[in-house]
Tab-separated table of C-alpha atoms in Angstrom:
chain	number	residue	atom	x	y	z
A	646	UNK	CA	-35.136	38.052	-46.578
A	647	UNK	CA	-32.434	36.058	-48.525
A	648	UNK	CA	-29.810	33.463	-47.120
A	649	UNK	CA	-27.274	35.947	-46.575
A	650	UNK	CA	-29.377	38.325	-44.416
A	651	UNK	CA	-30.683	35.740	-42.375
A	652	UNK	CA	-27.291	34.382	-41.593
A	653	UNK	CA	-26.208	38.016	-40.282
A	654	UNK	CA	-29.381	38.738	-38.538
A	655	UNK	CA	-29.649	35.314	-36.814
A	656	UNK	CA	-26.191	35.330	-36.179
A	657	UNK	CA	-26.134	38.832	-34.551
A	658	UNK	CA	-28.864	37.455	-32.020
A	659	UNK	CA	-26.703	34.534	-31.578
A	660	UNK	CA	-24.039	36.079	-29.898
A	661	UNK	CA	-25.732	39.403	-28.650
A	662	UNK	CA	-28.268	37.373	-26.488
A	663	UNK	CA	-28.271	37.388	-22.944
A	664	UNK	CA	-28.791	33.383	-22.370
A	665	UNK	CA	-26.480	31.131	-22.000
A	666	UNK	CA	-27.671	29.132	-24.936
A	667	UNK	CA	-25.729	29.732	-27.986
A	668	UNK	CA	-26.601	26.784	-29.877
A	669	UNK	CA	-24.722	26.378	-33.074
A	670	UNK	CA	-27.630	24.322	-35.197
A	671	UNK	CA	-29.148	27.066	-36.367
A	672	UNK	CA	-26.201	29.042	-37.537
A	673	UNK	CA	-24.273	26.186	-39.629
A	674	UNK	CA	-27.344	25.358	-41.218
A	675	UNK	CA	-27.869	28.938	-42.509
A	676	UNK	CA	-23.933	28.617	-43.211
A	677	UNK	CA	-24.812	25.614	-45.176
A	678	UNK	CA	-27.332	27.075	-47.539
A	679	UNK	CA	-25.402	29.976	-48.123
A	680	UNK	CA	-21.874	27.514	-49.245
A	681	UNK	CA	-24.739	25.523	-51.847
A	682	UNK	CA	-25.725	29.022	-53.041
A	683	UNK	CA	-23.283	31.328	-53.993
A	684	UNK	CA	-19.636	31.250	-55.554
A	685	UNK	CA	-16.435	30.376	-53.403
A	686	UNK	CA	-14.804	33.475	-53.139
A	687	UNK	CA	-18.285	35.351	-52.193
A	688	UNK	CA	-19.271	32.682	-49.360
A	689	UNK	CA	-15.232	32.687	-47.881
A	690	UNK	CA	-15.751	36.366	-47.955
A	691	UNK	CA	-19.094	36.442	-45.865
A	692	UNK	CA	-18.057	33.933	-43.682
A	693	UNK	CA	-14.486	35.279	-42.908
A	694	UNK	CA	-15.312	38.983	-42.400
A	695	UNK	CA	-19.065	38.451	-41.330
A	696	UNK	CA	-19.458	35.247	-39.131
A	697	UNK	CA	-15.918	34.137	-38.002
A	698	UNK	CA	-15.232	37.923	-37.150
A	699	UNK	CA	-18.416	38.540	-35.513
A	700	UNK	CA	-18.398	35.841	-33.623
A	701	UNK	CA	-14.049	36.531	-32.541
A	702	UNK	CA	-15.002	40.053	-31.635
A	703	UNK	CA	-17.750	38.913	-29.280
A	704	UNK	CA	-15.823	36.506	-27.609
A	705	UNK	CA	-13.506	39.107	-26.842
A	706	UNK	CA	-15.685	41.567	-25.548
A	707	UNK	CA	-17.145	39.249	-22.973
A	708	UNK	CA	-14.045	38.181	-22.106
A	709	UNK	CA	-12.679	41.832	-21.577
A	710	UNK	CA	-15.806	42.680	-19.319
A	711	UNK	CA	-15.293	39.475	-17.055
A	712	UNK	CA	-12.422	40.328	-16.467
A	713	UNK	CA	-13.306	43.887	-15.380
A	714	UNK	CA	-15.672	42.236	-12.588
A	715	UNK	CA	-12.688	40.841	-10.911
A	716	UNK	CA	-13.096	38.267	-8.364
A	717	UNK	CA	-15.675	39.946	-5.852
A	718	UNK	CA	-18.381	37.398	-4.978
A	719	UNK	CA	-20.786	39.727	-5.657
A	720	UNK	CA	-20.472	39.324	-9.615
A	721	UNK	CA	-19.790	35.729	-9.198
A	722	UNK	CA	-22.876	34.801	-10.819
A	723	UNK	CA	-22.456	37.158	-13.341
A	724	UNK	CA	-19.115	36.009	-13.984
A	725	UNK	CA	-20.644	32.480	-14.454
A	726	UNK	CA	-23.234	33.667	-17.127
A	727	UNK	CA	-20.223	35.109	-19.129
A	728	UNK	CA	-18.126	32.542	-18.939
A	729	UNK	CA	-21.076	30.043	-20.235
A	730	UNK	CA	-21.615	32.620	-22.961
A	731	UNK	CA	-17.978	32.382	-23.846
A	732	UNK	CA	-17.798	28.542	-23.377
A	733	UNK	CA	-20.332	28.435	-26.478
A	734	UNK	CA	-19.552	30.810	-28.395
A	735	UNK	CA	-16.011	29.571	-29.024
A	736	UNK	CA	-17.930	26.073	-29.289
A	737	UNK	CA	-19.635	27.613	-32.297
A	738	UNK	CA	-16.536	28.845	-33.505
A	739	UNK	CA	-14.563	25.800	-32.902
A	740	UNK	CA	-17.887	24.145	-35.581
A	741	UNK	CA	-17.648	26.551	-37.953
A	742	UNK	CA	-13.641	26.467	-38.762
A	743	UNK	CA	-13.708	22.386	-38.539
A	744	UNK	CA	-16.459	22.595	-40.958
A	745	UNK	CA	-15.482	25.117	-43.104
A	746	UNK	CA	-11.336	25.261	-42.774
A	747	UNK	CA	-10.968	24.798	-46.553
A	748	UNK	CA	-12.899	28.267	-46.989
A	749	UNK	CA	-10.852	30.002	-44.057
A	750	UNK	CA	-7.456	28.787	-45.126
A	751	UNK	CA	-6.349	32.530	-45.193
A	752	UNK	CA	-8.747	33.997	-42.302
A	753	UNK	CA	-6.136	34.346	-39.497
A	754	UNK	CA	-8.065	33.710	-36.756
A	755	UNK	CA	-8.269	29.994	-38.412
A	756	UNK	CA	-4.802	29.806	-38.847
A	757	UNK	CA	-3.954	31.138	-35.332
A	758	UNK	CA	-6.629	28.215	-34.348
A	759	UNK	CA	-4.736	25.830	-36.775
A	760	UNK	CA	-1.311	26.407	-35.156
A	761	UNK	CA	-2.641	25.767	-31.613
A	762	UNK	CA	-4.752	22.627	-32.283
A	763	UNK	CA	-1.473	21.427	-34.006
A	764	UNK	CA	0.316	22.429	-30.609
A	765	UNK	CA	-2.449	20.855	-28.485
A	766	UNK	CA	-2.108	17.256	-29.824
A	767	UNK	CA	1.741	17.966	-30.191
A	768	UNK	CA	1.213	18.102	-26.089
A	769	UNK	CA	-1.029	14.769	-26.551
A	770	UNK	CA	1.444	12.953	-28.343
A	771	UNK	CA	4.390	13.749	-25.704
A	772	UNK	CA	1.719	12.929	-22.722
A	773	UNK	CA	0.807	9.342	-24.020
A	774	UNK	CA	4.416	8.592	-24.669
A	775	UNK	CA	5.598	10.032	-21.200
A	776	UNK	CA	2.591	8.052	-19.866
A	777	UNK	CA	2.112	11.511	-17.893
A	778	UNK	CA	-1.650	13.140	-19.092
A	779	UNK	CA	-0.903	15.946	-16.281
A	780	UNK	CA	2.453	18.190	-16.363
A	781	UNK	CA	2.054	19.025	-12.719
A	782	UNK	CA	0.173	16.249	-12.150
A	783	UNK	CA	1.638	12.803	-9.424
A	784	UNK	CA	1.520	10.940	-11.683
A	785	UNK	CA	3.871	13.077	-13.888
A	786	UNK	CA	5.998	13.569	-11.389
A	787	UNK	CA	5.906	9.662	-10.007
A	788	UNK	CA	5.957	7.718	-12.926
A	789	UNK	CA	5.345	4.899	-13.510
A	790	UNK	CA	4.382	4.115	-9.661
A	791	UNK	CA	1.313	6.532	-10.094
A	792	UNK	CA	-0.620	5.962	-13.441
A	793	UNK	CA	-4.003	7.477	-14.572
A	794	UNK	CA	-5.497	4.529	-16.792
A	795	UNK	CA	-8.462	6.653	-17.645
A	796	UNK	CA	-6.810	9.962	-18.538
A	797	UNK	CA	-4.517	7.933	-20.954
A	798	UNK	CA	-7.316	5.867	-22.411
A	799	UNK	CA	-8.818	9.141	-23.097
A	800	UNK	CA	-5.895	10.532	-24.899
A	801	UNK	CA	-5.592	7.770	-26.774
A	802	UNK	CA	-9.313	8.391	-28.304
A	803	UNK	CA	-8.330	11.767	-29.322
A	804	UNK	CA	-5.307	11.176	-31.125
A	805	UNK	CA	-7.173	8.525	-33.295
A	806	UNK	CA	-9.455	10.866	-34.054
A	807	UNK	CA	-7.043	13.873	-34.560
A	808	UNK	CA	-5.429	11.953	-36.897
A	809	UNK	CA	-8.484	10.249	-39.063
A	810	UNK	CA	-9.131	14.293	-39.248
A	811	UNK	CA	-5.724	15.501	-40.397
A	812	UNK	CA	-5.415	12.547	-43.183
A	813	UNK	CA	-9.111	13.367	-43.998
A	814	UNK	CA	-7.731	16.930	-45.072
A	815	UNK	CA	-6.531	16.373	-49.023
A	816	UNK	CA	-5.138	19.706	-48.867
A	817	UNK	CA	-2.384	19.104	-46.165
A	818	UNK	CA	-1.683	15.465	-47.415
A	819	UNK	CA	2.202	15.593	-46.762
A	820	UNK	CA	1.583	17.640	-43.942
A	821	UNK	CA	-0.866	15.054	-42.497
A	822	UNK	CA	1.268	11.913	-43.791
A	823	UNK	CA	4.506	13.591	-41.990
A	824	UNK	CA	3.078	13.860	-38.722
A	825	UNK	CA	1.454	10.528	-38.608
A	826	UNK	CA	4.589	8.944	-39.542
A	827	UNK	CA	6.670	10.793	-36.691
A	828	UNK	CA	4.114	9.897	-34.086
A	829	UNK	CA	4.373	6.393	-35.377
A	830	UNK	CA	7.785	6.318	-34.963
A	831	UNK	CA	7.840	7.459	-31.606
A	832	UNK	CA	5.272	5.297	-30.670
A	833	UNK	CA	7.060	2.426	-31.779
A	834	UNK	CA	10.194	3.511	-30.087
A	835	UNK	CA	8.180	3.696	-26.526
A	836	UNK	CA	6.922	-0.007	-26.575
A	837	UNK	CA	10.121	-1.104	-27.460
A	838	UNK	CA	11.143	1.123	-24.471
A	839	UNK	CA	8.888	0.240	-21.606
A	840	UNK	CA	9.534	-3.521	-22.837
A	841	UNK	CA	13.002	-2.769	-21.629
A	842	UNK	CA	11.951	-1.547	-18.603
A	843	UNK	CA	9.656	-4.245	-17.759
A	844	UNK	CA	12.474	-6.840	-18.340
A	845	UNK	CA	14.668	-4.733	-16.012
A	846	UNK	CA	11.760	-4.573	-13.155
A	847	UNK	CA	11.120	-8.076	-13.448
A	848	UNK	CA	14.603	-8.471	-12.837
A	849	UNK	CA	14.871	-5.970	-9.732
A	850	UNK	CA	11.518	-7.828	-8.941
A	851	UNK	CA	13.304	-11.436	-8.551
A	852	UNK	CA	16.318	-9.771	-6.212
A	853	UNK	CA	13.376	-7.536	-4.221
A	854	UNK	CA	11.925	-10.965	-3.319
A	855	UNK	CA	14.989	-12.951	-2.926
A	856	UNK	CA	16.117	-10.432	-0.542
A	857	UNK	CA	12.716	-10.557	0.837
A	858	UNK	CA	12.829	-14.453	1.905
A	859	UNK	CA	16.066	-13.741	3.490
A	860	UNK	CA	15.161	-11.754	5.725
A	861	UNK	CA	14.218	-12.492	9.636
A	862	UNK	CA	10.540	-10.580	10.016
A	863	UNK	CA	11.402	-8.744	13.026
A	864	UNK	CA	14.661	-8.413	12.825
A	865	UNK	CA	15.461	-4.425	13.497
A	866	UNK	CA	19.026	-2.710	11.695
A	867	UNK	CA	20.546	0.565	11.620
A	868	UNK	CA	21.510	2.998	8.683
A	869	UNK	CA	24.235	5.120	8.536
A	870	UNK	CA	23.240	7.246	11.263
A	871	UNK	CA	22.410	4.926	13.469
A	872	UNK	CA	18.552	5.333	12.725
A	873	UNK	CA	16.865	2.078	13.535
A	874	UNK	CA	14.542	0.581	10.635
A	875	UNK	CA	12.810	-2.708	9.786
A	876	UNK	CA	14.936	-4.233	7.401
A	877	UNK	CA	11.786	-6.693	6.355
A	878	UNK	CA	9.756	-3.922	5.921
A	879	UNK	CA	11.724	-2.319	3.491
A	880	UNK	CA	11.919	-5.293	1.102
A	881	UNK	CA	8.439	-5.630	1.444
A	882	UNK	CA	7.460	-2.375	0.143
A	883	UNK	CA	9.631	-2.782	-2.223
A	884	UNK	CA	7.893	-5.514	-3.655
A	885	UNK	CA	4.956	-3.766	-3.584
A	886	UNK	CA	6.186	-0.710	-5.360
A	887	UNK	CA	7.381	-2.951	-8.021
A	888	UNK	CA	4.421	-4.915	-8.747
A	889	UNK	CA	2.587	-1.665	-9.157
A	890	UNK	CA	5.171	-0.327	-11.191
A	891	UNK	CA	5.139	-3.837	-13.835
A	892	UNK	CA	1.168	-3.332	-13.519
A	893	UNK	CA	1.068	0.146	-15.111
A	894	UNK	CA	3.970	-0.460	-17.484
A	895	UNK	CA	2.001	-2.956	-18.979
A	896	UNK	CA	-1.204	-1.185	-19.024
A	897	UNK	CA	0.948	2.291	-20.719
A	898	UNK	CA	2.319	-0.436	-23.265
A	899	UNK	CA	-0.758	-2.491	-23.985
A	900	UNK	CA	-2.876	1.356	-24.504
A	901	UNK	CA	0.828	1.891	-26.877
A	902	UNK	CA	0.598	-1.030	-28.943
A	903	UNK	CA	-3.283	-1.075	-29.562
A	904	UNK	CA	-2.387	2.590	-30.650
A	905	UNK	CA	-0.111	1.439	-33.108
A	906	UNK	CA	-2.176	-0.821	-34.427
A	907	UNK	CA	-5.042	1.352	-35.267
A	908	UNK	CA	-2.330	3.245	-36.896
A	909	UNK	CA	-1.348	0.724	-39.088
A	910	UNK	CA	-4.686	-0.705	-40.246
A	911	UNK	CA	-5.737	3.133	-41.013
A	912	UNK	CA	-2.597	5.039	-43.029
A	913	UNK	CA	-1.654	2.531	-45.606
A	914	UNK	CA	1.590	4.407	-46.061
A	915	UNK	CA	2.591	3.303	-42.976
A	916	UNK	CA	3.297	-0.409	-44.094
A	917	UNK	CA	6.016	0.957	-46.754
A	918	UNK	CA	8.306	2.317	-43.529
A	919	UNK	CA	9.196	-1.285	-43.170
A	920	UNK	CA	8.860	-0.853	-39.074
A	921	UNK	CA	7.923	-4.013	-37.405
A	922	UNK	CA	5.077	-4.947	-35.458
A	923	UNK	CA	4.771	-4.184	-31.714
A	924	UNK	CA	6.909	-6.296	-29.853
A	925	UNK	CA	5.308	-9.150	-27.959
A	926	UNK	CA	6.967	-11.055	-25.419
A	927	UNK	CA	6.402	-14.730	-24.224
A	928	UNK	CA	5.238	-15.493	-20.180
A	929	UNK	CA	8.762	-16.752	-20.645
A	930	UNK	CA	9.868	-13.091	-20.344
A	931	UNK	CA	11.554	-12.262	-24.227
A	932	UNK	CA	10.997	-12.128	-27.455
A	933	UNK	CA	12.247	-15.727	-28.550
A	934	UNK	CA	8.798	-16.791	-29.625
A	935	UNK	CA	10.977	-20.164	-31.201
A	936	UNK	CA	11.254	-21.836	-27.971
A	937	UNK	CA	7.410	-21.402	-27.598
A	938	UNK	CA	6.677	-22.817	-30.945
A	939	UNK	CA	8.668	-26.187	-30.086
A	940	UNK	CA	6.977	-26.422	-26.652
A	941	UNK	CA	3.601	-25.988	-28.668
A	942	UNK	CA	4.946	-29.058	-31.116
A	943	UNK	CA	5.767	-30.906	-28.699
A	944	UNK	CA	2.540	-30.564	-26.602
A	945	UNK	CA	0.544	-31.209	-30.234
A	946	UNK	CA	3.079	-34.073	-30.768
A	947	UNK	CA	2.210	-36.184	-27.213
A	948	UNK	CA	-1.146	-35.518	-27.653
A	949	UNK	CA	-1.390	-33.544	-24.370
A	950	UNK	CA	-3.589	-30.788	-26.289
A	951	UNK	CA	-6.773	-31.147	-27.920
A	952	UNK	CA	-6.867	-32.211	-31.708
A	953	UNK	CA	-8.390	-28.912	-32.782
A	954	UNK	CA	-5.950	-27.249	-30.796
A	955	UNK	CA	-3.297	-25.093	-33.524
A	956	UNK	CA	0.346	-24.335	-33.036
A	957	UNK	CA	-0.487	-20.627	-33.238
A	958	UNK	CA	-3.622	-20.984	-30.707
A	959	UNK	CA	-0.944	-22.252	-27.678
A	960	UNK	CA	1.529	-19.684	-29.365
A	961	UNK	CA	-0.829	-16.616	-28.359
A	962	UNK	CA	-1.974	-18.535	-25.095
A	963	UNK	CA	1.912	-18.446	-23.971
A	964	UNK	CA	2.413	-14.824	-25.670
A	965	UNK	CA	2.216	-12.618	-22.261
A	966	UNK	CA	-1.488	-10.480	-22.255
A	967	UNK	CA	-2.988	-8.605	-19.738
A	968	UNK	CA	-6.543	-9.691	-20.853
A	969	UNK	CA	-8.116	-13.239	-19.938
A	970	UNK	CA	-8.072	-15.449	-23.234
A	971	UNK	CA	-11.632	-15.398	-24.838
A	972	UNK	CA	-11.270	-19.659	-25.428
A	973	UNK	CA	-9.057	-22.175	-22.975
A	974	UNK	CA	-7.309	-24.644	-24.348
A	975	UNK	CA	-8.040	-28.262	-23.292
A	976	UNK	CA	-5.210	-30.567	-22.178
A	977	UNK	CA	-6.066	-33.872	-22.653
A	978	UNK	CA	-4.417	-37.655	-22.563
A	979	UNK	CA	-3.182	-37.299	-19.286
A	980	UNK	CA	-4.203	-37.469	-15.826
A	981	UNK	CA	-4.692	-34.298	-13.326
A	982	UNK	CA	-1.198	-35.523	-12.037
A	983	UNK	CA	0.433	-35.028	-14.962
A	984	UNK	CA	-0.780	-31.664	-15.736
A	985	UNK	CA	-0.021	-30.881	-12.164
A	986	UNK	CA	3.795	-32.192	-12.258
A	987	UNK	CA	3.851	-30.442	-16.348
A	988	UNK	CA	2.769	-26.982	-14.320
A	989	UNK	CA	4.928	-27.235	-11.482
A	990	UNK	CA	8.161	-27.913	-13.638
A	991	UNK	CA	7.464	-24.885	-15.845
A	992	UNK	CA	7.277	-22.604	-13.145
A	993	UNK	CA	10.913	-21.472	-13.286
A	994	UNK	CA	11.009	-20.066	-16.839
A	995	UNK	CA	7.538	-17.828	-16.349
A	996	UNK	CA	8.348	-14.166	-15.252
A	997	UNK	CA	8.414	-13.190	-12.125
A	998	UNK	CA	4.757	-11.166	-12.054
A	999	UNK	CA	3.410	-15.044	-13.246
A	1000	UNK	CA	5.274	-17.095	-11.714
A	1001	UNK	CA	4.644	-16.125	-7.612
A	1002	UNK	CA	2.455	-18.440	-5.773
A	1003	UNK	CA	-0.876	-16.886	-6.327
A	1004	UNK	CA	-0.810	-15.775	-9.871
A	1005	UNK	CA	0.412	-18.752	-11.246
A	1006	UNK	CA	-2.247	-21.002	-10.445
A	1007	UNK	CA	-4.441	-18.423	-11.802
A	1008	UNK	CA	-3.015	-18.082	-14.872
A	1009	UNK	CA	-3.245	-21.727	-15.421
A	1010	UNK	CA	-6.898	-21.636	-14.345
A	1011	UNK	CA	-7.997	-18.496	-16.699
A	1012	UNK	CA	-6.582	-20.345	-19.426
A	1013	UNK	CA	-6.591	-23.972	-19.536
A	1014	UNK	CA	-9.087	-26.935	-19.230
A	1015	UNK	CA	-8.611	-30.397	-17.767
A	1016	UNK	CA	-9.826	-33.162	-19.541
A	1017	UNK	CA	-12.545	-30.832	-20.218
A	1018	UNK	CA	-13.125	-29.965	-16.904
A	1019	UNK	CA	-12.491	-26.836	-15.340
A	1020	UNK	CA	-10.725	-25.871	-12.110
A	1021	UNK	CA	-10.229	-23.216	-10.023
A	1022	UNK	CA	-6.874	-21.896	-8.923
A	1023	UNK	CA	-7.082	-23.555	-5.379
A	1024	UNK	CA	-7.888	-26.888	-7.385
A	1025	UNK	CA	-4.975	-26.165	-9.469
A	1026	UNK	CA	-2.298	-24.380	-6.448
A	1027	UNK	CA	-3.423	-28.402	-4.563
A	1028	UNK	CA	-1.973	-30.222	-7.169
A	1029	UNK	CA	1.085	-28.683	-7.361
A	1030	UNK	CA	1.503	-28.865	-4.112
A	1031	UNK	CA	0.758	-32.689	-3.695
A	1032	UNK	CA	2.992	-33.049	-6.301
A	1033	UNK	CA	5.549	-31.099	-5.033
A	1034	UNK	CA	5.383	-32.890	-1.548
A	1035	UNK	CA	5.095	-36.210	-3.398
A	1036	UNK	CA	1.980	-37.069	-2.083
A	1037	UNK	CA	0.955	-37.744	-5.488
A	1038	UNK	CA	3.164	-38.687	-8.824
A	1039	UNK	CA	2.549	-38.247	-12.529
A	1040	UNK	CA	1.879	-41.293	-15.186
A	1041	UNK	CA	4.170	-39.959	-17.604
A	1042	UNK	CA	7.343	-38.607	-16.143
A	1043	UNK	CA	9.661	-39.526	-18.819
A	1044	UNK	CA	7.261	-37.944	-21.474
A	1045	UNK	CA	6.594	-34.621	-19.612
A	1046	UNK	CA	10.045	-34.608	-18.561
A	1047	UNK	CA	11.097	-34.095	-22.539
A	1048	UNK	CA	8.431	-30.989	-23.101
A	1049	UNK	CA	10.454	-29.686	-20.180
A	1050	UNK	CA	13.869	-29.978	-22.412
A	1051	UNK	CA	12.254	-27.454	-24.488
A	1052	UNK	CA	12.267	-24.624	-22.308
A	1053	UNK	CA	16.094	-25.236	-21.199
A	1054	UNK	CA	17.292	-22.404	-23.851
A	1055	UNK	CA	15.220	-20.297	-21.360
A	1056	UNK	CA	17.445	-18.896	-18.381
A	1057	UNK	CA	16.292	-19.322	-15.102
């Protein structure tokens, strides 16, 4: 029996058996020896009208007689069998056209499979820009108070890998190159979007909690219908909401801007559009990265920072991140007063998600050393406060107090 028989025969088994295992091994290797032994337009005829056709026609058949069975839970396990059956047969056929799609350019059952996987991560693309993996899904629907980390991570993975396929594909070079670069561009455009909404949230952020403090606890009003609420209560949700809001905008962005980056270290063509980087912002809350590169030279220039300590290191320490930094930086030639006072007079210019009484101490503590030592954020939250009470007072006042001067471009 020769290659060519073998491949029919074992292939007519394949999909004519009754179990549920329709494994594809067996079948692309045959496929395999038949592409190394015969010509191109005899193998693309074989495997168009023989395999890919068989295969099609099967599918449909099972799928006609499930759905003659109906819904009666007498042929529910009967429906399950077929629908496993069906499950790997279009598995196998899935193999065989991503293995063989330069031989079934003109088979249109590949290009009716073509069109939709084109249409599929069309969807993708929209989802992980929307931030919304689900159309009828919550978190669709609520936005960016409901956001499914995991479901985006996941798209993510598949569009890298949808695209390292379609720029793999020499055939469809433009075709490839033009829808990298429009995904590109619209990825680009949604960082630089949901960094605009951040900045407005932070802002809505610093009036919730304003509004918040101002507030007597049990203090009870009435709305326009004379419906009695807790006015307290209110605000305080609101603050809530909006925390969770700033938390999954910068989780959607940070998923973003990794995306874009793989992007650009993969499709050289990319670097010729001339589009900048992925916006970063400082803890200040913008983009003026200036003002952070004099408060790094001035930290380098007192000596409050560790010799081996770069510009660029406290740059991307003060450069607002999700992630913990893998290294602290050391401040040194001071006492735990001065850091303390240093700390406490910064406090204004970080955003709003730092800058609230429990985060910023942490963010201090993730990320900094003290005299080589380090501390915790209740070690660092008790300094402040000592110093802020002036139970304790820093050793250079006059020296901190011009690192300070550096931030003033900042609004408060």
């Amino acid at each position: 029996m020769n290659n060519i028989e073998s491949l029919l025969k074992t292939v007519d088994e394949k999909i004519n058996t009754q179990s549920i295992d329709v494994s594809s091994s067996e079948i692309l290797e045959l496929i395999e020896h038949n592409f190394i032994e015969l010509d191109t337009p005899k193998f693309n005829t074989i495997l168009s009208n023989k395999v890919v056709k068989s295969i099609a026609n099967k599918i449909k058949e099972l799928e006609q007689i499930k759905n003659s069975l109906g819904s009666s839970r007498i042929n529910h396990k009967q429906r399950i069998k077929i629908s496993s059956n069906i499950h790997n047969l279009k598995g196998l056929l899935k193999d065989v056209f991503n293995e063989y799609k330069n031989n079934l350019k003109e088979n249109e059952l590949y290009q009716l499979y073509e069109k939709e996987e084109n249409e599929k991560f069309s969807n993708y693309e929209d989802k992980i820009i929307n931030g919304s993996p689900d159309e009828d899904a919550i978190e669709s629907i609520m936005y960016p108070t409901y956001f499914d980390l995991e479901k985006i991570q996941n798209l993510s993975s598949a569009i890298k890998e949808h695209f390292m396929s379609l720029n793999l594909d020499k055939d469809n070079y433009n075709f490839a190159k033009d829808r990298t670069i429009s995904f590109y561009k619209k990825t680009k455009y949604s960082i630089d979007t949901i960094s605009i909404v951040i900045d407005k949230t932070n802002m809505t952020l610093k009036d919730a909690e304003t509004k918040l403090k101002k507030v007597n606890e049990n203090e009870i009003y009435e709305d326009e219908n004379s419906i009695p609420f807790n006015l307290y209560d209110y605000y305080h949700q609101n603050v809530i909401d909006l925390y969770y809001n700033l938390d999954n905008l910068n989780k959607h962005k940070k998923i973003l801007i990794n995306l874009f980056k793989n992007l650009t270290k993969n499709y050289s063509y990319l670097s010729d559009l001339g589009i900048l980087p992925a916006s970063k912002t400082t803890v200040f809350g913008d983009s003026n990265f200036e003002v952070v590169k004099q408060l790094a030279l001035e930290l380098k220039k007192e000596g409050l920072v560790s010799t081996q300590t770069t510009v660029n290191d406290l740059i991307e320490m003060f450069t607002l991140n999700i992630d913990k930094p893998a290294n602290k930086i050391n401040l040194t030639n001071g006492t735990l007063n001065d850091f303390g006072y240093l700390i406490l007079k910064m406090k204004p210019f970080f955003v709003d998600s730092i800058n609230n009484s429990t985060n910023y101490s942490d963010w201090w503590s993730e990320r900094f050393t003290f005299n080589s030592k380090d501390k915790n954020k209740k070690s660092v939250s008790s300094t402040i406060s000592d110093i802020q009470q002036g139970r304790r007072f820093p050793s250079k006042k006059q020296t901190l107090s011009k690192i300070i001067e550096s931030l003033k471009p900042i609004p408060q």
